[in-house]
Amino acid sequence: MNHKVETIHFYHTNDIHSHFESWPQISRLLCDKKREHLIEGDACYHFDIGDHVDRSHPFTEGTKGQGNIRLLNEAGYDAVTIGNNEGITMSKEALSTLYKDAKFDVILSNLYEEDGSRPKWLLPYRIYVTEQGTRIGVIGATAEYKAFYLKLGWQVTAPRQNLKLVAESIAAETDVIVCLSHMGIHEDEKLAEECSEIDVILGAHTHHLFHDGKLIGNTLLAATGKYGEYVGHVTVKFNTDAKELLQMDAELVRTDSIESNEKDIEKVNDLIKIGKQAMEEQVFYNPSHLSQNLFDVSSLSSFFGRALIAYSQADCAMFNAGIFLGSLEKGWVTKEDLHSLLPHPINLCLITLDGSELKEVYELSLTKEWPQIEIKGLGFRGSLMGAMIHERLYKNRNDQLFAGNREVVSGQKYTLATLDMFTFGFFFPSLKHAEIEYYMPELIRDVLGWYGTTLIKE
């Protein structure tokens, strides 16, 4: 009976976000397991489900993400899909060349060039055949951030519909279908309900965690949370004679339970060093010390506010003081200084509002509790929101609101420069549906660097 049953192992990671603290242990575990399983005669595959890259880490920023690819190569990955951090925090050119040295497949079916053609660096699916002849179809898709992808020169299509079409099209040629999904838990659950052809969905994006997987119909969902705290392991038993799936199990390995050594710590520190060395380039000379203040206006916030307005030609600007993770010293400012100060993969955007809408946004921004709120996600890499800072947006003695030198009145249009994280509807629901122009691929640290260089020229 045994010779008919093949055991196949899938190891998976997701949403590492360049948190390399446990990466040496993860890499060692994956390499050891692959060796072990192959000796036992089992098939073994390693997959990453996106957001491995995060530009808030100096190693990723300094190597333009190429360093992450080296790490995935060393750990013996077979395939990855992309997350929004690979997809929309990098320029089109950077993403197009990100995987040039990859020794694994990039599987993604819902991203296209502007003309509708498929980028050369990715595959809509791949069918892997084990030594015993079991055909494993691997498909992948990423979350649909339409406005952002469009601005960068990509076309992105609805991932769930896309995956169903691909799964149906390869069902006859495969024995097992595994989906690498960077769509989030709710979309994964819907996909499992709607597409019985898919056997395993390895999830990501919403940082959800399944300790023993989750079964919906005959589809097994598995996910490892975030930051490399866990490595996922799905075991599939397949009857090669009857071409029948016998059993599927999911488990998680806690990375802090994997033995570590001195060399691991060295490796992690080396990554930071490599990144910082790569960012030693001087950007501009800062004539005076600019200090931060988490709960009030500061010389740094004024400088940054002026930078946003100069770059976007907006009437006024609004942002939170929590984005500054330090002060800006007097002297030459390097790329590394700007990265340490503003590590967030956040873009500047210009919002056009009616006077009544701008008044509403301004009043909401004065919410007393906000400065103490801890922000997680939205591209923010600090901790507290901090005070909301208004540049050229103020009330006069008669309590009238002004944007620049114009009084804010209903029926007139005004432009507000702000951070893209305020357009997702969490803090300012009305901004989600406003007229927005995103500035991409430059991040807010690039805007600050640009402003510094323009002052020198003057």
Coordinates of C-alpha atoms in Angstrom, one line a residue:
M1 CA 0.0 0.0 0.0
N2 CA 2.8 2.4 0.9
H3 CA 4.2 2.8 -2.5
K4 CA 0.9 4.2 -3.7
V5 CA 1.0 7.1 -1.2
E6 CA 3.3 10.0 -1.8
T7 CA 3.9 12.6 1.0
I8 CA 4.4 16.2 -0.2
H9 CA 5.6 19.0 2.1
F10 CA 4.9 22.7 1.5
Y11 CA 6.7 25.2 3.7
H12 CA 5.5 28.7 3.5
T13 CA 6.2 32.2 4.8
N14 CA 4.3 35.5 4.4
D15 CA 4.5 39.1 5.3
I16 CA 8.1 39.0 6.6
H17 CA 8.3 42.8 5.9
S18 CA 12.1 42.7 6.1
H19 CA 11.9 41.6 9.7
F20 CA 15.2 39.6 9.6
E21 CA 15.5 39.0 13.3
S22 CA 14.8 35.3 12.9
W23 CA 15.7 35.0 9.2
P24 CA 19.0 32.9 9.8
Q25 CA 16.9 30.4 11.8
I26 CA 14.1 30.3 9.1
S27 CA 16.7 29.8 6.4
R28 CA 18.4 27.0 8.3
L29 CA 15.1 25.3 9.1
L30 CA 14.0 25.4 5.4
C31 CA 17.3 24.0 4.1
D32 CA 17.4 21.2 6.8
K33 CA 13.8 20.2 6.1
K34 CA 14.2 20.1 2.4
R35 CA 17.3 17.8 2.8
E36 CA 15.5 15.6 5.3
H37 CA 12.4 15.1 3.2
L38 CA 14.4 14.4 0.0
I39 CA 16.4 11.7 1.8
E40 CA 13.1 10.2 3.0
G41 CA 11.9 10.2 -0.7
D42 CA 9.2 12.9 0.0
A43 CA 8.6 15.9 -2.2
C44 CA 9.2 19.3 -0.6
Y45 CA 8.5 22.9 -1.8
H46 CA 9.2 26.3 -0.3
F47 CA 6.9 29.3 -1.0
D48 CA 6.8 32.9 0.1
I49 CA 3.4 34.7 -0.2
G50 CA 4.6 38.3 -0.6
D51 CA 5.6 41.4 1.4
H52 CA 9.0 39.8 2.0
V53 CA 10.4 43.2 0.9
D54 CA 9.8 46.2 3.1
R55 CA 11.6 49.4 2.4
S56 CA 11.6 50.5 6.0
H57 CA 14.6 48.2 6.6
P58 CA 18.0 49.6 5.6
F59 CA 19.1 46.3 4.0
T60 CA 16.1 46.3 1.7
E61 CA 16.3 50.0 0.9
G62 CA 20.1 50.0 0.4
T63 CA 20.0 47.0 -1.9
K64 CA 16.7 48.1 -3.7
G65 CA 15.2 44.7 -2.6
Q66 CA 17.9 42.7 -4.3
G67 CA 19.2 41.6 -0.9
N68 CA 15.8 40.0 -0.1
I69 CA 16.0 38.0 -3.3
R70 CA 19.5 36.7 -2.3
L71 CA 18.1 35.6 1.1
L72 CA 15.2 33.7 -0.6
N73 CA 17.7 32.1 -3.0
E74 CA 19.9 30.9 -0.1
A75 CA 16.9 29.4 1.7
G76 CA 16.0 27.4 -1.3
Y77 CA 12.6 28.9 -2.2
D78 CA 10.8 27.3 -5.2
A79 CA 8.2 30.1 -5.9
V80 CA 6.9 33.4 -4.5
T81 CA 4.1 35.7 -5.3
I82 CA 4.3 39.5 -4.7
G83 CA 2.6 41.6 -2.0
N84 CA 1.7 45.2 -2.1
N85 CA 5.1 46.1 -0.7
E86 CA 6.8 44.7 -3.7
G87 CA 4.1 45.9 -6.0
I88 CA 3.4 49.5 -5.0
T89 CA 6.2 50.8 -2.9
M90 CA 8.8 50.2 -5.6
S91 CA 9.1 52.0 -8.9
K92 CA 8.1 50.1 -12.0
E93 CA 11.7 49.8 -13.0
A94 CA 12.7 48.5 -9.6
L95 CA 10.0 45.9 -9.5
S96 CA 10.7 44.8 -13.1
T97 CA 14.3 44.1 -12.2
L98 CA 13.7 42.9 -8.6
Y99 CA 13.8 39.2 -9.5
K100 CA 16.5 39.3 -12.1
D101 CA 18.8 37.0 -10.0
A102 CA 16.0 34.9 -8.5
K103 CA 16.5 31.1 -8.6
F104 CA 12.8 30.6 -8.0
D105 CA 9.6 31.3 -10.0
V106 CA 7.5 34.4 -9.5
I107 CA 3.9 33.3 -9.8
L108 CA 1.3 36.0 -10.3
S109 CA -1.7 36.0 -12.6
N110 CA -3.3 39.4 -12.1
L111 CA -0.6 41.9 -13.0
Y112 CA 0.0 43.2 -16.5
E113 CA 1.9 45.8 -18.4
E114 CA 0.0 49.0 -19.4
D115 CA -0.7 47.4 -22.9
G116 CA -2.2 44.3 -21.3
S117 CA 0.7 42.0 -22.0
R118 CA 2.2 39.8 -19.3
P119 CA 5.5 41.0 -17.7
K120 CA 8.4 38.7 -18.7
W121 CA 9.5 38.1 -15.1
L122 CA 6.4 36.4 -13.9
L123 CA 4.3 33.3 -14.6
P124 CA 0.5 33.0 -14.4
Y125 CA 1.0 29.5 -12.9
R126 CA 3.6 26.7 -12.9
I127 CA 3.0 22.9 -12.8
Y128 CA 5.7 21.1 -10.7
V129 CA 6.0 17.3 -11.1
T130 CA 7.3 15.3 -8.2
E131 CA 9.6 12.3 -8.7
Q132 CA 6.5 10.0 -8.3
G133 CA 4.7 11.9 -11.1
T134 CA 2.2 13.9 -9.0
R135 CA 1.4 17.2 -10.8
I136 CA 1.2 20.2 -8.5
G137 CA -0.3 23.3 -10.0
V138 CA 0.8 26.5 -8.3
I139 CA -1.2 29.7 -8.9
G140 CA -0.8 33.2 -7.3
A141 CA -2.4 36.6 -7.1
T142 CA -2.0 39.9 -5.2
A143 CA -4.3 42.5 -3.7
E144 CA -5.9 44.9 -6.2
Y145 CA -4.6 48.4 -5.4
K146 CA -5.9 49.8 -8.7
A147 CA -5.1 53.5 -8.3
F148 CA -1.6 52.8 -7.1
Y149 CA -0.7 50.3 -9.7
L150 CA -2.1 52.5 -12.5
K151 CA -0.1 55.4 -11.3
L152 CA 3.1 53.3 -11.5
G153 CA 2.3 52.1 -15.0
W154 CA 0.8 48.6 -14.3
Q155 CA -2.6 47.1 -14.8
V156 CA -3.9 45.0 -11.9
T157 CA -7.1 42.9 -12.2
A158 CA -9.5 41.4 -9.6
P159 CA -7.5 38.6 -8.0
R160 CA -10.2 36.3 -6.9
Q161 CA -11.9 36.1 -10.3
N162 CA -8.5 35.7 -11.9
L163 CA -7.5 32.8 -9.7
K164 CA -10.7 31.0 -10.3
L165 CA -10.1 31.2 -14.1
V166 CA -6.5 30.0 -13.8
A167 CA -7.5 27.1 -11.4
E168 CA -10.3 25.9 -13.8
S169 CA -8.0 26.2 -16.8
I170 CA -5.3 23.9 -15.3
A171 CA -7.5 21.5 -13.3
A172 CA -7.3 18.8 -15.9
E173 CA -3.5 18.9 -16.1
T174 CA -2.9 18.8 -12.3
D175 CA -3.4 16.5 -9.3
V176 CA -3.1 19.1 -6.6
I177 CA -3.6 22.9 -6.8
V178 CA -1.9 25.2 -4.4
C179 CA -2.7 29.0 -4.4
L180 CA -0.2 31.6 -3.2
S181 CA -2.7 34.4 -2.2
H182 CA -1.7 37.9 -1.1
M183 CA -5.4 38.9 -1.0
G184 CA -6.2 38.7 2.7
I185 CA -8.3 36.3 4.8
H186 CA -11.8 37.4 3.6
E187 CA -11.0 37.0 0.0
D188 CA -9.3 33.6 0.7
E189 CA -12.4 32.3 2.4
K190 CA -14.6 33.4 -0.5
L191 CA -12.2 31.8 -2.9
A192 CA -12.3 28.5 -1.0
E193 CA -16.2 28.6 -1.1
E194 CA -16.3 29.5 -4.8
C195 CA -13.5 27.3 -6.3
S196 CA -13.4 23.7 -5.3
E197 CA -10.5 23.0 -7.8
I198 CA -8.1 24.6 -5.3
D199 CA -6.8 22.3 -2.6
V200 CA -4.6 24.5 -0.5
I201 CA -4.6 28.3 -0.1
L202 CA -1.5 29.8 1.5
G203 CA -2.6 33.2 2.7
A204 CA -1.1 36.6 3.5
H205 CA -1.7 40.4 3.5
T206 CA -4.0 40.6 6.5
H207 CA -1.4 39.0 8.8
H208 CA -3.8 36.3 9.9
L209 CA -2.7 33.1 11.6
F210 CA -4.0 29.6 11.4
H211 CA -2.3 27.3 13.9
D212 CA -3.8 24.1 12.4
G213 CA -5.1 25.5 9.1
K214 CA -8.8 26.0 8.4
L215 CA -10.9 23.8 6.2
I216 CA -13.6 25.3 4.0
G217 CA -15.3 22.6 2.0
N218 CA -12.3 20.5 0.7
T219 CA -9.9 23.4 0.7
L220 CA -7.3 23.9 3.4
L221 CA -6.3 27.5 4.3
A222 CA -2.9 28.1 5.9
A223 CA -1.2 31.3 7.0
T224 CA 1.7 32.3 9.3
G225 CA 0.8 35.8 10.6
K226 CA 3.6 38.3 10.1
Y227 CA 7.3 39.2 10.6
G228 CA 8.6 35.6 10.4
E229 CA 7.3 34.7 13.8
Y230 CA 6.2 31.4 12.4
V231 CA 7.0 29.1 9.4
G232 CA 4.0 27.2 8.0
H233 CA 4.2 23.5 7.1
V234 CA 1.4 21.8 5.1
T235 CA 1.6 18.0 4.5
V236 CA -0.4 16.4 1.8
K237 CA -0.8 12.7 1.3
F238 CA -1.6 11.7 -2.2
N239 CA -2.5 8.3 -3.6
T240 CA -0.6 8.1 -6.9
D241 CA -2.5 5.1 -8.3
A242 CA -6.0 6.3 -7.6
K243 CA -5.0 10.0 -8.2
E244 CA -6.7 10.9 -5.0
L245 CA -5.9 13.3 -2.2
L246 CA -6.0 11.3 1.0
Q247 CA -5.1 13.8 3.7
M248 CA -4.0 17.4 4.3
D249 CA -2.6 18.8 7.5
A250 CA -1.3 22.3 8.5
E251 CA 1.0 23.2 11.4
L252 CA 3.2 26.1 12.4
V253 CA 6.7 26.2 13.7
R254 CA 7.5 29.0 16.1
T255 CA 10.8 30.6 14.9
D256 CA 11.8 31.5 18.4
S257 CA 11.8 27.8 19.2
I258 CA 14.5 27.2 16.6
E259 CA 17.9 27.1 18.2
S260 CA 20.0 30.2 17.4
N261 CA 23.7 31.0 17.8
E262 CA 26.1 33.9 17.8
K263 CA 26.5 33.8 14.0
D264 CA 22.8 34.4 13.6
I265 CA 23.0 37.7 15.5
E266 CA 26.1 38.6 13.4
K267 CA 24.3 37.9 10.2
V268 CA 21.3 40.1 11.2
N269 CA 23.6 42.9 12.2
D270 CA 25.6 42.5 8.9
L271 CA 22.4 43.1 6.9
I272 CA 21.8 46.4 8.6
K273 CA 25.5 47.4 8.1
I274 CA 25.4 46.5 4.4
G275 CA 22.2 48.6 3.9
K276 CA 23.6 51.6 5.8
Q277 CA 26.8 51.5 3.8
A278 CA 24.9 51.5 0.6
M279 CA 23.1 54.7 1.6
E280 CA 26.1 56.9 2.5
E281 CA 25.4 59.2 -0.4
Q282 CA 25.0 62.9 0.5
V283 CA 21.7 64.4 -0.5
F284 CA 21.8 68.1 0.8
Y285 CA 23.4 70.3 3.4
N286 CA 21.2 71.2 6.3
P287 CA 22.2 74.6 7.7
S288 CA 20.6 74.3 11.1
H289 CA 19.5 71.6 13.5
L290 CA 15.8 70.6 13.0
S291 CA 14.3 69.1 16.0
Q292 CA 11.2 66.9 16.2
N293 CA 8.3 67.2 18.7
L294 CA 5.8 64.3 18.9
F295 CA 3.0 66.5 20.3
D296 CA 3.4 69.9 18.8
V297 CA 4.7 71.9 15.8
S298 CA 8.5 71.8 15.5
S299 CA 11.3 73.2 13.3
L300 CA 11.3 69.8 11.6
S301 CA 7.6 69.6 11.0
S302 CA 7.6 73.1 9.5
F303 CA 10.4 72.2 7.1
F304 CA 8.6 69.0 6.1
G305 CA 5.2 70.9 5.7
R306 CA 6.9 73.4 3.4
A307 CA 8.5 70.5 1.4
L308 CA 5.0 68.9 0.8
I309 CA 3.6 72.2 -0.4
A310 CA 6.5 73.0 -2.6
Y311 CA 6.5 69.6 -4.2
S312 CA 2.7 69.4 -4.8
Q313 CA 1.9 73.1 -5.2
A314 CA -0.9 72.6 -2.7
D315 CA -2.8 75.4 -0.9
C316 CA -2.0 73.7 2.5
A317 CA -0.7 70.6 4.1
M318 CA -1.6 68.2 6.9
F319 CA 0.3 65.3 8.4
N320 CA 1.0 63.7 11.8
A321 CA 4.1 64.5 13.9
G322 CA 4.6 60.7 14.6
I323 CA 6.1 60.2 11.2
F324 CA 9.4 61.6 12.3
L325 CA 11.6 59.0 14.0
G326 CA 14.2 61.5 15.1
S327 CA 15.6 64.9 14.4
L328 CA 17.6 66.2 11.5
E329 CA 21.1 67.2 12.5
K330 CA 23.0 70.2 11.1
G331 CA 25.4 69.3 8.3
W332 CA 25.3 67.0 5.3
V333 CA 22.2 64.8 5.2
T334 CA 22.7 61.4 3.6
K335 CA 20.2 58.9 2.1
E336 CA 20.6 56.9 5.3
D337 CA 19.7 59.9 7.5
L338 CA 16.5 60.4 5.5
H339 CA 15.7 56.7 5.7
S340 CA 16.2 56.6 9.5
L341 CA 14.1 59.7 9.8
L342 CA 11.2 58.6 7.5
P343 CA 11.4 54.8 7.0
H344 CA 7.8 54.5 6.0
P345 CA 6.8 53.3 2.5
I346 CA 4.3 56.3 2.4
N347 CA 3.6 58.5 -0.6
L348 CA 2.6 62.2 -0.8
C349 CA -0.9 62.8 -2.3
L350 CA -2.8 65.9 -3.3
I351 CA -6.5 66.0 -2.5
T352 CA -8.9 68.5 -4.0
L353 CA -11.7 69.4 -1.6
D354 CA -14.7 71.7 -1.4
G355 CA -14.4 74.3 1.3
S356 CA -17.1 72.5 3.4
E357 CA -15.1 69.2 3.1
L358 CA -11.8 70.9 4.1
K359 CA -13.5 72.4 7.2
E360 CA -14.8 69.0 8.2
V361 CA -11.4 67.4 7.7
Y362 CA -9.7 70.1 9.7
E363 CA -12.2 69.8 12.6
L364 CA -11.8 66.0 12.6
S365 CA -8.0 66.3 12.7
L366 CA -8.3 68.1 16.1
T367 CA -9.7 64.9 17.7
K368 CA -8.1 65.0 21.2
E369 CA -7.4 61.3 21.5
W370 CA -5.5 60.9 18.2
P371 CA -2.0 62.0 19.2
Q372 CA -1.8 59.1 21.7
I373 CA -3.2 56.5 19.3
E374 CA -0.9 53.7 18.3
I375 CA -0.9 53.2 14.5
K376 CA -0.4 49.8 13.0
G377 CA -0.2 49.2 9.2
L378 CA -1.1 51.7 6.5
G379 CA 2.6 51.9 5.6
F380 CA 3.3 53.7 8.9
R381 CA 6.5 52.4 10.6
G382 CA 6.5 54.6 13.7
S383 CA 4.4 53.9 16.9
L384 CA 2.2 56.8 18.0
M385 CA 0.2 59.1 15.7
G386 CA 1.5 62.3 17.4
A387 CA -0.1 65.7 16.9
M388 CA -1.8 66.5 13.6
I389 CA 0.3 69.3 12.0
H390 CA -1.2 71.9 9.8
E391 CA 0.9 73.9 7.4
R392 CA -0.8 77.0 5.9
L393 CA -4.1 75.7 7.3
Y394 CA -5.1 77.8 10.3
K395 CA -7.9 79.8 12.0
N396 CA -7.7 83.5 12.5
R397 CA -8.9 85.5 15.5
N398 CA -12.5 85.4 14.2
D399 CA -12.4 81.6 14.1
Q400 CA -12.4 81.6 10.3
L401 CA -10.4 78.8 8.6
F402 CA -7.7 79.8 6.0
A403 CA -5.8 77.7 3.4
G404 CA -2.8 79.7 2.5
N405 CA -4.1 83.2 2.3
R406 CA -7.6 82.3 1.1
E407 CA -10.5 82.0 3.5
V408 CA -12.1 78.5 3.3
V409 CA -15.7 78.9 2.1
S410 CA -18.2 76.3 0.8
G411 CA -18.5 76.1 -2.9
Q412 CA -14.8 76.8 -3.6
K413 CA -12.1 74.3 -4.3
Y414 CA -8.9 73.9 -2.2
T415 CA -5.9 71.5 -2.5
L416 CA -4.5 69.7 0.5
A417 CA -1.1 67.9 0.5
T418 CA -1.2 64.9 2.9
L419 CA 0.0 61.3 3.3
D420 CA -1.6 58.4 1.4
M421 CA -2.4 56.6 4.7
F422 CA -5.0 59.2 5.4
T423 CA -6.9 58.4 2.2
F424 CA -7.8 54.8 3.2
G425 CA -10.8 55.9 5.2
F426 CA -9.7 54.9 8.7
F427 CA -9.2 58.5 10.1
F428 CA -11.0 60.6 7.5
P429 CA -13.8 58.7 5.9
S430 CA -14.6 61.5 3.5
L431 CA -11.1 61.4 1.9
K432 CA -11.6 57.9 0.7
H433 CA -13.9 59.1 -2.1
A434 CA -12.2 62.5 -2.8
E435 CA -10.3 63.5 -5.9
I436 CA -6.8 62.3 -5.1
E437 CA -3.5 62.5 -7.0
Y438 CA -0.8 60.2 -5.7
Y439 CA 2.8 61.1 -6.2
M440 CA 4.6 57.8 -7.0
P441 CA 7.1 56.1 -6.9
E442 CA 8.8 58.8 -4.7
L443 CA 8.2 58.3 -1.0
I444 CA 7.9 61.1 1.5
R445 CA 11.6 60.9 2.4
D446 CA 12.4 61.5 -1.3
V447 CA 10.2 64.6 -1.2
L448 CA 12.1 65.9 1.8
G449 CA 15.4 65.2 0.1
W450 CA 14.3 67.0 -3.0
Y451 CA 13.2 70.0 -1.0
G452 CA 16.6 70.1 0.8
T453 CA 18.4 70.2 -2.6
T454 CA 16.2 73.0 -4.0
L455 CA 17.1 75.2 -1.0
I456 CA 20.9 74.7 -1.7
K457 CA 20.4 75.8 -5.3
E458 CA 18.7 78.9 -4.1

